Amino acid sequence: MWLVVGLGNPGAEYEKTRHNIGFMTLDSLVGMSGAHSASSSFHGELFKKSNLLFLKPTTYMNRSGLSVQAVKQFYKIETDHIIVIHDDLDLPFGALRFKQGGGSGGHNGLKSIDAMVGNGYIRVRMGIGKPVYKSQVADYVLSDFSPEEQRLLPEWIEYAAKASLELIRHPIDYVASHYTVKKPVWGVS
């Protein structure tokens, strides 16, 4: 059994924000896999397709670990079979990287998951860029993508969703060598 988690904040006011790129990618995964709604308990929305579970925590970002822990315990999922898709300030918009374990990088959703289930899960890091000043981080992650970024989002989200599924089929090193995007190419013909 595998659990794929997309991080974000519930509510229409956060729907198109940078912090919700994990939710957006999870929605794409649910659609492309044909998963069906399995439960609205576990402090989140849970979807299922054979041995794959897809989770959107509804606890707000800084309490995402409650949702992940509830699903992990109920379905007895090993930590290394959990994939978390999240926004990453340290990467430019459109970059995509993969990592297993390590620190949270200051990401409140990852801090919460680390505290509840440990940090041995796989991370799909989706770059959102960062503001000029550190004091602007909270407003920046909760702001909508620019019109140009919004135009490029569908292609990038689809690519990230496909790469996330590859993590279930192949070791992380293989996926990282084939799907990492360091310099974004979205919208380039």
XYZ file of N, CA, C and O in Angstrom:
756
model
N 0.851 -1.185 0.000
C 0.000 0.000 0.000
C 0.889 1.239 0.000
O 1.877 1.303 0.719
N 0.530 2.212 -0.819
C 1.228 3.493 -0.908
C 0.272 4.620 -0.569
O -0.914 4.566 -0.910
N 0.794 5.656 0.077
C 0.028 6.845 0.392
C 0.711 8.047 -0.254
O 1.885 8.312 -0.002
N -0.037 8.752 -1.101
C 0.472 9.975 -1.730
C -0.312 11.140 -1.128
O -1.537 11.159 -1.169
N 0.416 12.082 -0.547
C -0.186 13.211 0.149
C 0.133 14.495 -0.604
O 1.286 14.739 -0.957
N -0.868 15.302 -0.854
C -0.661 16.638 -1.413
C -0.917 17.651 -0.325
O -1.955 17.605 0.329
N 0.042 18.536 -0.077
C -0.133 19.521 0.991
C -0.769 20.806 0.475
O -0.520 21.228 -0.655
N -1.573 21.409 1.340
C -2.248 22.654 1.016
C -3.130 23.071 2.177
O -3.102 22.454 3.238
N -3.892 24.105 1.953
C -4.850 24.600 2.943
C -6.254 24.471 2.366
O -6.466 24.778 1.194
N -7.219 24.025 3.179
C -8.597 23.926 2.686
C -9.232 25.303 2.545
O -8.798 26.257 3.182
N -10.242 25.401 1.702
C -10.992 26.638 1.562
C -10.720 27.338 0.245
O -9.601 27.318 -0.271
N -11.767 27.956 -0.295
C -11.694 28.619 -1.602
C -10.666 29.746 -1.635
O -10.030 29.981 -2.655
N -10.457 30.421 -0.498
C -9.521 31.545 -0.489
C -8.063 31.129 -0.688
O -7.212 31.926 -1.053
N -7.776 29.837 -0.475
C -6.407 29.334 -0.641
C -6.220 28.504 -1.906
O -5.108 28.099 -2.231
N -7.308 28.242 -2.605
C -7.322 27.280 -3.704
C -6.215 27.463 -4.736
O -5.604 26.505 -5.168
N -5.931 28.689 -5.145
C -4.962 28.924 -6.215
C -3.639 29.512 -5.704
O -2.849 30.038 -6.474
N -3.390 29.377 -4.404
C -2.171 29.948 -3.833
C -0.976 29.025 -4.039
O -1.117 27.826 -4.270
N 0.201 29.617 -3.909
C 1.452 28.859 -4.076
C 1.548 27.709 -3.075
O 2.048 26.639 -3.405
N 1.070 27.941 -1.868
C 1.145 26.918 -0.818
C 0.290 25.694 -1.165
O 0.444 24.638 -0.559
N -0.624 25.828 -2.114
C -1.541 24.736 -2.454
C -1.116 23.943 -3.686
O -1.915 23.172 -4.217
N 0.104 24.085 -4.136
C 0.554 23.332 -5.314
C 0.451 21.824 -5.061
O 0.179 21.057 -5.976
N 0.623 21.396 -3.820
C 0.476 19.975 -3.482
C -0.952 19.494 -3.699
O -1.179 18.415 -4.252
N -1.939 20.304 -3.281
C -3.347 19.965 -3.516
C -3.631 19.891 -5.020
O -4.302 18.979 -5.490
N -3.129 20.879 -5.762
C -3.381 20.929 -7.207
C -2.823 19.674 -7.888
O -3.484 19.080 -8.758
N -1.634 19.267 -7.491
C -1.002 18.090 -8.096
C -1.736 16.821 -7.679
O -1.922 15.908 -8.487
N -2.189 16.768 -6.440
C -2.937 15.592 -5.998
C -4.258 15.474 -6.760
O -4.651 14.368 -7.145
N -4.926 16.597 -7.014
C -6.159 16.561 -7.810
C -5.882 15.961 -9.193
O -6.666 15.166 -9.698
N -4.753 16.339 -9.782
C -4.370 15.791 -11.082
C -4.131 14.286 -10.992
O -4.576 13.520 -11.847
N -3.447 13.861 -9.944
C -3.179 12.431 -9.731
C -4.473 11.627 -9.575
O -4.603 10.544 -10.145
N -5.387 12.157 -8.794
C -6.670 11.470 -8.580
C -7.383 11.316 -9.915
O -7.890 10.240 -10.245
N -7.392 12.380 -10.719
C -8.044 12.328 -12.030
C -7.376 11.344 -12.974
O -8.052 10.539 -13.610
N -6.053 11.378 -13.068
C -5.367 10.506 -14.028
C -5.371 9.041 -13.606
O -5.300 8.162 -14.442
N -5.490 8.779 -12.306
C -5.473 7.392 -11.832
C -6.866 6.766 -11.801
O -6.999 5.552 -11.698
N -7.902 7.608 -11.857
C -9.259 7.086 -11.755
C -9.637 6.697 -10.336
O -10.538 5.897 -10.116
N -8.950 7.269 -9.341
C -9.251 6.960 -7.941
C -10.641 7.483 -7.584
O -11.144 8.418 -8.195
N -11.240 6.852 -6.589
C -12.564 7.270 -6.129
C -12.481 7.709 -4.670
O -11.578 7.300 -3.939
N -13.422 8.518 -4.265
C -13.461 9.001 -2.891
C -13.651 7.817 -1.953
O -14.552 7.002 -2.136
N -12.781 7.724 -0.951
C -12.840 6.595 -0.024
C -13.333 7.007 1.351
O -13.951 6.212 2.045
N -13.034 8.241 1.748
C -13.416 8.669 3.087
C -13.191 10.170 3.238
O -12.299 10.740 2.625
N -13.995 10.764 4.113
C -13.755 12.156 4.464
C -13.377 12.237 5.937
O -13.407 13.288 6.543
N -13.038 11.082 6.523
C -12.515 11.107 7.891
C -10.998 11.229 7.794
O -10.490 11.681 6.787
N -10.276 10.858 8.801
C -8.809 10.960 8.815
C -8.335 12.413 8.723
O -7.233 12.680 8.266
N -9.166 13.371 9.090
C -8.793 14.786 9.025
C -8.409 15.184 7.605
O -7.496 15.986 7.397
N -9.075 14.599 6.615
C -8.745 14.930 5.236
C -9.667 14.232 4.252
O -10.558 13.484 4.645
N -9.430 14.499 2.969
C -10.156 13.824 1.890
C -9.265 12.693 1.389
O -8.145 12.947 0.953
N -9.782 11.466 1.427
C -9.004 10.298 1.031
C -9.620 9.662 -0.211
O -10.836 9.472 -0.282
N -8.768 9.367 -1.186
C -9.180 8.724 -2.435
C -8.396 7.431 -2.571
O -7.271 7.320 -2.076
N -8.991 6.431 -3.272
C -8.350 5.124 -3.365
C -8.466 4.552 -4.759
O -9.484 4.695 -5.422
N -7.399 3.882 -5.184
C -7.382 3.109 -6.429
C -6.463 1.928 -6.176
O -5.255 2.089 -6.019
N -6.997 0.733 -6.084
C -6.292 -0.509 -5.745
C -5.370 -0.285 -4.546
O -5.840 0.009 -3.472
N -4.052 -0.378 -4.717
C -3.152 -0.264 -3.561
C -2.612 1.157 -3.375
O -1.612 1.366 -2.690
N -3.281 2.154 -3.982
C -2.859 3.545 -3.876
C -3.894 4.367 -3.114
O -5.084 4.312 -3.424
N -3.412 5.132 -2.138
C -4.255 6.069 -1.412
C -3.757 7.479 -1.710
O -2.543 7.712 -1.766
N -4.667 8.400 -1.913
C -4.339 9.799 -2.180
C -5.019 10.641 -1.106
O -6.224 10.511 -0.896
N -4.263 11.505 -0.448
C -4.779 12.250 0.704
C -4.554 13.753 0.561
O -3.457 14.198 0.243
N -5.632 14.506 0.835
C -5.557 15.962 0.961
C -5.957 16.291 2.402
O -7.140 16.266 2.744
N -4.981 16.576 3.269
C -5.328 16.924 4.649
C -6.183 18.191 4.694
O -5.928 19.142 3.955
N -7.183 18.197 5.558
C -8.049 19.367 5.702
C -7.808 20.051 7.049
O -8.679 20.752 7.561
N -6.634 19.865 7.587
C -6.279 20.371 8.913
C -5.585 21.717 8.876
O -5.181 22.217 9.913
N -5.387 22.286 7.705
C -4.503 23.423 7.471
C -3.067 22.911 7.536
O -2.767 21.909 8.169
N -2.215 23.622 6.835
C -0.849 23.181 6.594
C -0.101 22.765 7.856
O 0.498 21.700 7.912
N -0.151 23.601 8.894
C 0.694 23.357 10.062
C 0.234 22.195 10.940
O 0.886 21.896 11.938
N -0.848 21.523 10.538
C -1.314 20.349 11.289
C -1.497 19.143 10.359
O -2.187 18.189 10.689
N -0.849 19.162 9.206
C -0.970 18.088 8.208
C -0.607 16.720 8.768
O -1.143 15.702 8.352
N 0.312 16.685 9.722
C 0.757 15.419 10.305
C -0.359 14.619 10.955
O -0.328 13.390 10.960
N -1.374 15.305 11.498
C -2.512 14.600 12.113
C -3.210 13.707 11.089
O -3.553 12.552 11.370
N -3.414 14.242 9.906
C -4.090 13.515 8.839
C -3.233 12.364 8.329
O -3.708 11.235 8.174
N -1.962 12.660 8.071
C -1.051 11.627 7.554
C -0.923 10.486 8.570
O -0.980 9.309 8.214
N -0.771 10.826 9.837
C -0.640 9.803 10.877
C -1.892 8.922 10.965
O -1.792 7.700 11.091
N -3.069 9.535 10.873
C -4.314 8.768 10.969
C -4.416 7.731 9.846
O -4.763 6.569 10.088
N -4.106 8.130 8.617
C -4.164 7.197 7.482
C -3.071 6.139 7.601
O -3.308 4.949 7.385
N -1.871 6.564 7.945
C -0.733 5.646 8.095
C -1.061 4.546 9.103
O -0.819 3.367 8.843
N -1.602 4.928 10.258
C -1.913 3.938 11.298
C -3.058 3.023 10.890
O -2.983 1.812 11.090
N -4.107 3.584 10.317
C -5.266 2.781 9.948
C -4.920 1.739 8.886
O -5.319 0.581 8.981
N -4.166 2.152 7.867
C -3.830 1.250 6.761
C -2.479 0.553 6.941
O -2.048 -0.198 6.067
N -1.801 0.817 8.072
C -0.510 0.190 8.387
C 0.511 0.401 7.248
O 1.107 -0.548 6.739
N 0.690 1.643 6.879
C 1.590 2.007 5.788
C 2.973 2.303 6.347
O 3.106 3.046 7.331
N 3.983 1.738 5.731
C 5.365 2.013 6.128
C 5.714 3.448 5.733
O 5.268 3.937 4.685
N 6.532 4.097 6.526
C 6.898 5.495 6.264
C 7.548 5.666 4.902
O 7.314 6.659 4.216
N 8.347 4.692 4.462
C 9.009 4.824 3.156
C 8.067 4.562 1.987
O 8.473 4.618 0.828
N 6.782 4.297 2.286
C 5.754 4.164 1.255
C 4.792 5.363 1.283
O 3.665 5.283 0.820
N 5.274 6.464 1.855
C 4.514 7.709 1.878
C 5.247 8.720 0.997
O 6.458 8.901 1.129
N 4.511 9.335 0.083
C 5.046 10.366 -0.810
C 4.305 11.658 -0.496
O 3.071 11.681 -0.507
N 5.044 12.720 -0.202
C 4.441 14.009 0.126
C 4.824 15.022 -0.944
O 6.005 15.257 -1.201
N 3.820 15.614 -1.571
C 4.018 16.625 -2.618
C 3.795 17.992 -1.980
O 2.740 18.241 -1.387
N 4.795 18.866 -2.107
C 4.699 20.153 -1.418
C 5.417 21.268 -2.166
O 6.269 21.025 -3.015
N 5.069 22.494 -1.809
C 5.729 23.691 -2.338
C 7.094 23.838 -1.676
O 7.288 23.424 -0.541
N 8.042 24.422 -2.410
C 9.391 24.607 -1.878
C 9.913 25.991 -2.255
O 10.119 26.288 -3.435
N 10.120 26.834 -1.256
C 10.614 28.197 -1.455
C 12.054 28.245 -1.958
O 12.473 29.237 -2.547
N 12.824 27.206 -1.690
C 14.243 27.215 -2.044
C 14.501 26.853 -3.499
O 15.650 26.849 -3.933
N 13.457 26.535 -4.232
C 13.601 26.187 -5.647
C 12.859 27.208 -6.495
O 11.804 27.699 -6.096
N 13.370 27.527 -7.694
C 12.667 28.483 -8.555
C 11.340 27.909 -9.038
O 11.156 26.686 -9.084
N 10.430 28.792 -9.405
C 9.137 28.343 -9.917
C 9.349 27.344 -11.062
O 10.127 27.589 -11.979
N 8.657 26.231 -10.983
C 8.710 25.231 -12.041
C 9.749 24.141 -11.843
O 9.737 23.137 -12.541
N 10.646 24.315 -10.865
C 11.646 23.277 -10.595
C 10.967 22.104 -9.894
O 9.950 22.268 -9.215
N 11.539 20.918 -10.077
C 10.984 19.710 -9.463
C 12.146 18.844 -8.997
O 13.031 18.510 -9.793
N 12.130 18.519 -7.717
C 13.187 17.683 -7.153
C 12.566 16.634 -6.248
O 11.430 16.757 -5.814
N 13.377 15.628 -5.931
C 12.909 14.494 -5.133
C 13.899 14.252 -4.003
O 15.104 14.391 -4.182
N 13.379 13.862 -2.846
C 14.237 13.673 -1.683
C 13.556 12.688 -0.742
O 12.331 12.659 -0.644
N 14.357 11.915 -0.034
C 13.801 11.054 1.010
C 14.490 11.404 2.313
O 15.719 11.457 2.388
N 13.698 11.659 3.349
C 14.242 12.021 4.649
C 14.776 13.439 4.666
O 14.547 14.225 3.758
N 15.493 13.762 5.731
C 16.080 15.084 5.858
C 15.205 16.034 6.641
O 14.171 15.651 7.190
N 15.638 17.294 6.678
C 14.926 18.318 7.439
C 13.725 18.874 6.702
O 13.505 18.603 5.525
N 12.995 19.712 7.417
C 11.762 20.291 6.871
C 12.015 21.543 6.052
O 11.113 22.003 5.356
N 13.196 22.120 6.153
C 13.481 23.364 5.443
C 12.588 24.512 5.893
O 12.380 25.458 5.147
N 12.053 24.413 7.115
C 11.179 25.464 7.631
C 9.734 25.351 7.180
O 8.904 26.180 7.544
N 9.406 24.327 6.383
C 8.042 24.140 5.872
C 7.154 23.599 6.994
O 7.412 22.507 7.519
N 6.123 24.345 7.368
C 5.284 23.947 8.503
C 4.537 22.635 8.284
O 4.316 21.879 9.231
N 4.137 22.347 7.069
C 3.467 21.074 6.794
C 4.419 19.904 7.009
O 4.057 18.889 7.610
N 5.640 20.032 6.539
C 6.640 18.970 6.720
C 7.024 18.831 8.191
O 7.197 17.710 8.687
N 7.138 19.955 8.904
C 7.447 19.896 10.340
C 6.393 19.067 11.070
O 6.707 18.250 11.924
N 5.134 19.303 10.725
C 4.037 18.585 11.364
C 4.090 17.089 11.048
O 3.926 16.245 11.935
N 4.347 16.758 9.790
C 4.434 15.346 9.403
C 5.622 14.687 10.087
O 5.515 13.574 10.621
N 6.771 15.366 10.092
C 7.962 14.834 10.760
C 7.670 14.510 12.220
O 8.084 13.466 12.731
N 6.959 15.400 12.900
C 6.657 15.216 14.317
C 5.709 14.045 14.559
O 5.808 13.365 15.590
N 4.825 13.778 13.600
C 3.803 12.741 13.802
C 4.213 11.360 13.274
O 3.797 10.350 13.831
N 4.988 11.299 12.190
C 5.306 9.991 11.592
C 6.795 9.785 11.326
O 7.192 8.757 10.795
N 7.626 10.759 11.649
C 9.049 10.666 11.332
C 9.323 11.327 9.992
O 8.421 11.839 9.341
N 10.587 11.297 9.565
C 10.931 12.006 8.331
C 11.432 11.103 7.205
O 12.009 11.580 6.241
N 11.190 9.805 7.283
C 11.693 8.877 6.277
C 10.854 8.767 5.020
O 11.104 7.905 4.174
N 9.863 9.629 4.855
C 9.001 9.582 3.674
C 9.688 10.244 2.479
O 10.699 10.929 2.613
N 9.107 10.050 1.302
C 9.628 10.621 0.053
C 8.955 11.970 -0.176
O 7.746 12.110 0.032
N 9.747 12.931 -0.641
C 9.222 14.272 -0.888
C 9.327 14.621 -2.365
O 10.360 14.385 -2.986
N 8.254 15.177 -2.882
C 8.248 15.739 -4.231
C 8.232 17.245 -4.013
O 7.234 17.817 -3.593
N 9.370 17.875 -4.287
C 9.582 19.294 -3.996
C 9.284 20.123 -5.243
O 9.994 20.018 -6.231
N 8.248 20.928 -5.177
C 7.826 21.750 -6.305
C 8.184 23.204 -6.023
O 7.638 23.826 -5.108
N 9.124 23.741 -6.794
C 9.626 25.087 -6.568
C 8.597 26.167 -6.847
O 7.945 26.156 -7.885
N 8.484 27.097 -5.912
C 7.567 28.231 -6.083
C 8.320 29.564 -6.060
O 7.708 30.618 -6.113
N 9.649 29.512 -5.975
C 10.426 30.739 -5.866
C 10.263 31.328 -4.480
O 9.623 30.737 -3.615
N 10.884 32.496 -4.259
C 10.741 33.127 -2.954
C 10.745 34.638 -3.085
O 11.254 35.178 -4.070
N 10.185 35.303 -2.061
C 10.155 36.758 -2.103
C 11.544 37.340 -1.846
O 12.447 36.638 -1.393
N 11.686 38.613 -2.090
C 12.966 39.300 -1.892
C 13.360 39.291 -0.414
O 14.505 39.028 -0.072
N 12.408 39.556 0.463
C 12.695 39.646 1.892
C 12.048 38.497 2.652
O 10.901 38.128 2.397
N 12.795 37.953 3.624
C 12.299 36.831 4.421
C 11.006 37.187 5.163
O 10.150 36.336 5.370
N 10.850 38.442 5.526
C 9.650 38.882 6.247
C 8.388 38.756 5.391
O 7.273 38.826 5.906
N 8.536 38.563 4.081
C 7.394 38.477 3.165
C 6.953 37.035 2.886
O 6.015 36.817 2.129
N 7.623 36.056 3.500
C 7.365 34.647 3.170
C 5.910 34.254 3.374
O 5.293 33.650 2.502
N 5.328 34.575 4.531
C 3.941 34.166 4.812
C 2.983 34.715 3.761
O 2.124 33.981 3.248
N 3.103 35.983 3.434
C 2.223 36.569 2.418
C 2.493 35.960 1.043
O 1.564 35.739 0.262
N 3.753 35.696 0.754
C 4.131 35.152 -0.552
C 3.525 33.769 -0.784
O 2.917 33.519 -1.817
N 3.681 32.849 0.171
C 3.173 31.488 -0.041
C 1.654 31.448 -0.084
O 1.078 30.544 -0.700
N 1.007 32.443 0.544
C -0.457 32.488 0.537
C -1.010 33.379 -0.572
O -2.208 33.629 -0.628
N -0.136 33.810 -1.486
C -0.597 34.609 -2.625
C -0.821 33.698 -3.830
O -0.257 32.603 -3.916
N -1.646 34.176 -4.741
C -1.911 33.419 -5.971
C -0.686 33.463 -6.875
O 0.130 34.379 -6.805
N -0.578 32.463 -7.725
C 0.460 32.477 -8.744
C 0.207 33.651 -9.688
O -0.938 34.058 -9.887
N 1.259 34.167 -10.282
C 1.115 35.260 -11.246
C 0.365 34.747 -12.477
O 0.303 33.533 -12.705
N -0.190 35.644 -13.300
C -0.879 35.189 -14.517
C 0.021 34.329 -15.423
O -0.428 33.324 -15.963
N 1.283 34.702 -15.561
C 2.211 33.909 -16.387
C 2.439 32.530 -15.777
O 2.432 31.506 -16.470
N 2.614 32.466 -14.446
C 2.786 31.178 -13.766
C 1.528 30.333 -13.911
O 1.610 29.120 -14.150
N 0.356 30.960 -13.798
C -0.902 30.221 -13.933
C -1.022 29.597 -15.319
O -1.536 28.497 -15.461
N -0.516 30.282 -16.321
C -0.552 29.756 -17.688
C 0.310 28.494 -17.806
O -0.018 27.567 -18.545
N 1.395 28.428 -17.045
C 2.331 27.311 -17.126
C 2.000 26.169 -16.158
O 2.508 25.061 -16.317
N 1.155 26.444 -15.182
C 0.841 25.442 -14.149
C 0.322 24.107 -14.681
O 0.787 23.060 -14.222
N -0.637 24.074 -15.595
C -1.184 22.771 -15.998
C -0.120 21.779 -16.496
O -0.132 20.612 -16.097
N 0.794 22.246 -17.332
C 1.839 21.353 -17.866
C 2.762 20.869 -16.745
O 3.114 19.697 -16.675
N 3.149 21.762 -15.871
C 4.047 21.428 -14.773
C 3.376 20.468 -13.786
O 3.972 19.485 -13.349
N 2.128 20.734 -13.440
C 1.392 19.876 -12.505
C 1.236 18.475 -13.084
O 1.426 17.475 -12.385
N 0.899 18.381 -14.364
C 0.752 17.060 -14.992
C 2.080 16.295 -14.954
O 2.115 15.106 -14.660
N 3.169 16.975 -15.252
C 4.492 16.356 -15.223
C 4.829 15.869 -13.808
O 5.297 14.749 -13.617
N 4.582 16.711 -12.799
C 4.862 16.351 -11.408
C 3.990 15.173 -10.961
O 4.450 14.290 -10.228
N 2.746 15.136 -11.405
C 1.850 14.028 -11.054
C 2.372 12.717 -11.644
O 2.437 11.692 -10.951
N 2.766 12.732 -12.913
C 3.309 11.520 -13.542
C 4.590 11.074 -12.845
O 4.790 9.887 -12.603
N 5.458 12.024 -12.510
C 6.703 11.688 -11.810
C 6.407 11.076 -10.440
O 7.081 10.132 -10.014
N 5.385 11.583 -9.759
C 5.016 11.051 -8.446
C 4.582 9.598 -8.543
O 4.927 8.776 -7.691
N 3.845 9.259 -9.588
C 3.440 7.860 -9.794
C 4.642 6.968 -10.084
O 4.666 5.804 -9.704
N 5.646 7.524 -10.757
C 6.858 6.750 -11.039
C 7.581 6.361 -9.754
O 8.286 5.347 -9.719
N 7.434 7.151 -8.692
C 8.067 6.817 -7.416
C 7.514 5.525 -6.822
O 8.171 4.889 -6.000
N 6.337 5.140 -7.236
C 5.737 3.894 -6.769
C 6.313 2.707 -7.549
O 6.468 1.615 -7.017
N 6.691 2.946 -8.787
C 7.188 1.885 -9.674
C 8.706 1.715 -9.651
O 9.210 0.657 -9.990
N 9.428 2.800 -9.310
C 10.882 2.793 -9.418
C 11.527 3.391 -8.168
O 10.913 4.205 -7.481
N 12.796 3.062 -7.915
C 13.507 3.673 -6.786
C 13.648 5.185 -6.988
O 13.662 5.671 -8.122
N 13.780 5.913 -5.892
C 13.854 7.370 -5.943
C 15.028 7.848 -6.796
O 14.912 8.845 -7.507
N 16.164 7.151 -6.768
C 17.327 7.568 -7.572
C 17.002 7.542 -9.062
O 17.415 8.428 -9.806
N 16.271 6.523 -9.488
C 15.871 6.422 -10.898
C 14.957 7.599 -11.268
O 15.152 8.255 -12.283
N 13.952 7.838 -10.430
C 12.997 8.918 -10.707
C 13.708 10.270 -10.703
O 13.491 11.094 -11.589
N 14.601 10.475 -9.738
C 15.327 11.746 -9.661
C 16.179 11.962 -10.910
O 16.243 13.068 -11.439
N 16.791 10.905 -11.418
C 17.655 11.074 -12.599
C 16.852 11.281 -13.880
O 17.358 11.864 -14.832
N 15.614 10.848 -13.920
C 14.792 10.976 -15.129
C 13.787 12.132 -15.097
O 13.329 12.575 -16.153
N 13.401 12.599 -13.904
C 12.311 13.573 -13.813
C 12.668 14.889 -13.132
O 11.848 15.804 -13.106
N 13.866 15.007 -12.563
C 14.256 16.263 -11.927
C 14.263 17.391 -12.957
O 14.738 17.210 -14.076
N 13.726 18.531 -12.562
C 13.753 19.729 -13.394
C 14.456 20.812 -12.577
O 13.926 21.260 -11.560
N 15.657 21.175 -13.007
C 16.406 22.224 -12.295
C 16.090 23.597 -12.857
O 15.871 24.548 -12.138
N 16.083 23.687 -14.169
C 15.762 24.944 -14.822
C 14.435 24.743 -15.543
O 14.341 23.980 -16.505
N 13.395 25.392 -15.068
C 12.056 25.186 -15.640
C 11.992 25.419 -17.143
O 12.596 26.352 -17.656
N 11.268 24.533 -17.803
C 11.140 24.583 -19.271
C 9.681 24.672 -19.710
O 9.401 24.540 -20.880
N 8.780 24.883 -18.767
C 7.342 24.861 -19.094
C 7.021 25.966 -20.067
O 7.485 27.080 -19.957
N 6.196 25.635 -21.039
C 5.763 26.616 -22.016
C 6.755 26.828 -23.145
O 6.530 27.630 -24.034
N 7.883 26.108 -23.114
C 8.879 26.225 -24.174
C 8.616 25.138 -25.208
O 8.472 23.985 -24.877
N 8.536 25.524 -26.472
C 8.264 24.519 -27.500
C 9.533 23.925 -28.022
O 10.544 24.520 -28.078
